[in-house]
Amino acid sequence: MRGPPRHVVLLRLKLRIRGTRLNASRALAFKPYQTGVFFFSLILHILPAYAYPNH
């Protein structure tokens, strides 16, 4: 079983990289709830460090 030619593999790789980037931005656009929860937890983790700098 021989694989596809090299230029086809490279083209697929490029498309896959571009697709993952698109999927990431699309996920950020279409999942505001999950990103909101993520940023909320991030802020909850960061705020105590500012509130209690002596820790």
GROMACS .gro file of N, CA and C in nm:
model
  165
    1MET      N    1   0.085  -0.121   0.000
    1MET     CA    2   0.000   0.000   0.000
    1MET      C    3   0.088   0.125   0.000
    2ARG      N    4   0.084   0.200  -0.108
    2ARG     CA    5   0.163   0.323  -0.115
    2ARG      C    6   0.077   0.442  -0.078
    3GLY      N    7   0.137   0.535  -0.007
    3GLY     CA    8   0.064   0.655   0.032
    3GLY      C    9   0.051   0.752  -0.084
    4PRO      N   10  -0.023   0.857  -0.066
    4PRO     CA   11  -0.039   0.960  -0.170
    4PRO      C   12   0.093   1.033  -0.192
    5PRO      N   13   0.108   1.098  -0.309
    5PRO     CA   14   0.233   1.172  -0.336
    5PRO      C   15   0.257   1.283  -0.235
    6ARG      N   16   0.384   1.327  -0.232
    6ARG     CA   17   0.427   1.417  -0.126
    6ARG      C   18   0.352   1.550  -0.129
    7HIS      N   19   0.331   1.607  -0.248
    7HIS     CA   20   0.266   1.738  -0.253
    7HIS      C   21   0.122   1.729  -0.202
    8VAL      N   22   0.058   1.613  -0.224
    8VAL     CA   23  -0.079   1.596  -0.173
    8VAL      C   24  -0.077   1.593  -0.021
    9VAL      N   25   0.024   1.524   0.036
    9VAL     CA   26   0.036   1.517   0.182
    9VAL      C   27   0.058   1.656   0.240
   10LEU      N   28   0.148   1.734   0.176
   10LEU     CA   29   0.176   1.869   0.225
   10LEU      C   30   0.052   1.956   0.216
   11LEU      N   31  -0.022   1.941   0.104
   11LEU     CA   32  -0.144   2.020   0.088
   11LEU      C   33  -0.244   1.987   0.197
   12ARG      N   34  -0.259   1.856   0.224
   12ARG     CA   35  -0.353   1.815   0.329
   12ARG      C   36  -0.309   1.869   0.464
   13LEU      N   37  -0.178   1.867   0.489
   13LEU     CA   38  -0.126   1.917   0.616
   13LEU      C   39  -0.157   2.066   0.632
   14LYS      N   40  -0.134   2.142   0.523
   14LYS     CA   41  -0.164   2.285   0.527
   14LYS      C   42  -0.312   2.308   0.555
   15LEU      N   43  -0.396   2.233   0.484
   15LEU     CA   44  -0.540   2.249   0.503
   15LEU      C   45  -0.580   2.212   0.645
   16ARG      N   46  -0.515   2.108   0.700
   16ARG     CA   47  -0.550   2.066   0.835
   16ARG      C   48  -0.511   2.173   0.936
   17ILE      N   49  -0.391   2.234   0.917
   17ILE     CA   50  -0.347   2.340   1.009
   17ILE      C   51  -0.443   2.458   1.001
   18ARG      N   52  -0.478   2.497   0.877
   18ARG     CA   53  -0.571   2.608   0.860
   18ARG      C   54  -0.706   2.573   0.921
   19GLY      N   55  -0.748   2.446   0.905
   19GLY     CA   56  -0.876   2.403   0.960
   19GLY      C   57  -0.879   2.409   1.112
   20THR      N   58  -0.767   2.369   1.175
   20THR     CA   59  -0.765   2.374   1.321
   20THR      C   60  -0.770   2.518   1.370
   21ARG      N   61  -0.702   2.608   1.296
   21ARG     CA   62  -0.710   2.749   1.334
   21ARG      C   63  -0.853   2.800   1.321
   22LEU      N   64  -0.918   2.764   1.210
   22LEU     CA   65  -1.057   2.805   1.190
   22LEU      C   66  -1.146   2.747   1.297
   23ASN      N   67  -1.123   2.619   1.331
   23ASN     CA   68  -1.205   2.556   1.433
   23ASN      C   69  -1.186   2.624   1.568
   24ALA      N   70  -1.063   2.666   1.598
   24ALA     CA   71  -1.038   2.732   1.725
   24ALA      C   72  -1.114   2.864   1.733
   25SER      N   73  -1.106   2.945   1.626
   25SER     CA   74  -1.177   3.072   1.627
   25SER      C   75  -1.327   3.050   1.625
   26ARG      N   76  -1.370   2.945   1.554
   26ARG     CA   77  -1.513   2.915   1.549
   26ARG      C   78  -1.562   2.871   1.686
   27ALA      N   79  -1.479   2.792   1.756
   27ALA     CA   80  -1.517   2.748   1.890
   27ALA      C   81  -1.529   2.869   1.983
   28LEU      N   82  -1.436   2.965   1.969
   28LEU     CA   83  -1.444   3.085   2.051
   28LEU      C   84  -1.570   3.164   2.018
   29ALA      N   85  -1.609   3.164   1.889
   29ALA     CA   86  -1.725   3.242   1.849
   29ALA      C   87  -1.855   3.173   1.891
   30PHE      N   88  -1.862   3.040   1.876
   30PHE     CA   89  -1.987   2.970   1.897
   30PHE      C   90  -2.003   2.914   2.038
   31LYS      N   91  -1.898   2.924   2.121
   31LYS     CA   92  -1.911   2.873   2.257
   31LYS      C   93  -1.880   2.984   2.357
   32PRO      N   94  -1.958   3.091   2.358
   32PRO     CA   95  -1.928   3.201   2.451
   32PRO      C   96  -1.943   3.157   2.596
   33TYR      N   97  -2.033   3.061   2.621
   33TYR     CA   98  -2.053   3.016   2.758
   33TYR      C   99  -1.928   2.949   2.811
   34GLN      N  100  -1.871   2.857   2.732
   34GLN     CA  101  -1.752   2.784   2.778
   34GLN      C  102  -1.633   2.878   2.793
   35THR      N  103  -1.614   2.970   2.698
   35THR     CA  104  -1.504   3.064   2.710
   35THR      C  105  -1.527   3.158   2.828
   36GLY      N  106  -1.653   3.195   2.853
   36GLY     CA  107  -1.684   3.278   2.968
   36GLY      C  108  -1.649   3.208   3.098
   37VAL      N  109  -1.685   3.081   3.107
   37VAL     CA  110  -1.652   3.003   3.226
   37VAL      C  111  -1.500   2.993   3.241
   38PHE      N  112  -1.431   2.975   3.130
   38PHE     CA  113  -1.285   2.965   3.134
   38PHE      C  114  -1.224   3.094   3.187
   39PHE      N  115  -1.267   3.209   3.132
   39PHE     CA  116  -1.212   3.336   3.177
   39PHE      C  117  -1.252   3.365   3.321
   40PHE      N  118  -1.374   3.324   3.358
   40PHE     CA  119  -1.420   3.345   3.496
   40PHE      C  120  -1.332   3.269   3.593
   41SER      N  121  -1.303   3.141   3.562
   41SER     CA  122  -1.217   3.062   3.651
   41SER      C  123  -1.076   3.120   3.651
   42LEU      N  124  -1.030   3.169   3.535
   42LEU     CA  125  -0.898   3.230   3.528
   42LEU      C  126  -0.891   3.352   3.620
   43ILE      N  127  -0.994   3.437   3.613
   43ILE     CA  128  -0.999   3.556   3.698
   43ILE      C  129  -1.006   3.515   3.845
   44LEU      N  130  -1.084   3.412   3.876
   44LEU     CA  131  -1.093   3.364   4.013
   44LEU      C  132  -0.958   3.317   4.064
   45HIS      N  133  -0.877   3.259   3.974
   45HIS     CA  134  -0.744   3.213   4.016
   45HIS      C  135  -0.647   3.330   4.031
   46ILE      N  136  -0.665   3.434   3.948
   46ILE     CA  137  -0.569   3.545   3.949
   46ILE      C  138  -0.602   3.645   4.060
   47LEU      N  139  -0.731   3.670   4.084
   47LEU     CA  140  -0.770   3.773   4.180
   47LEU      C  141  -0.714   3.752   4.320
   48PRO      N  142  -0.718   3.632   4.378
   48PRO     CA  143  -0.662   3.616   4.513
   48PRO      C  144  -0.516   3.658   4.523
   49ALA      N  145  -0.440   3.640   4.415
   49ALA     CA  146  -0.300   3.681   4.417
   49ALA      C  147  -0.289   3.832   4.431
   50TYR      N  148  -0.382   3.906   4.369
   50TYR     CA  149  -0.381   4.052   4.382
   50TYR      C  150  -0.442   4.095   4.515
   51ALA      N  151  -0.542   4.020   4.560
   51ALA     CA  152  -0.609   4.057   4.685
   51ALA      C  153  -0.518   4.032   4.805
   52TYR      N  154  -0.442   3.922   4.800
   52TYR     CA  155  -0.351   3.889   4.910
   52TYR      C  156  -0.209   3.877   4.857
   53PRO      N  157  -0.141   3.989   4.836
   53PRO     CA  158  -0.005   3.983   4.779
   53PRO      C  159   0.097   3.921   4.873
   54ASN      N  160   0.064   3.913   5.005
   54ASN     CA  161   0.162   3.859   5.100
   54ASN      C  162   0.165   3.707   5.098
   55HIS      N  163   0.074   3.641   5.025
   55HIS     CA  164   0.073   3.494   5.021
   55HIS      C  165   0.177   3.443   4.923
   0.00000   0.00000   0.00000
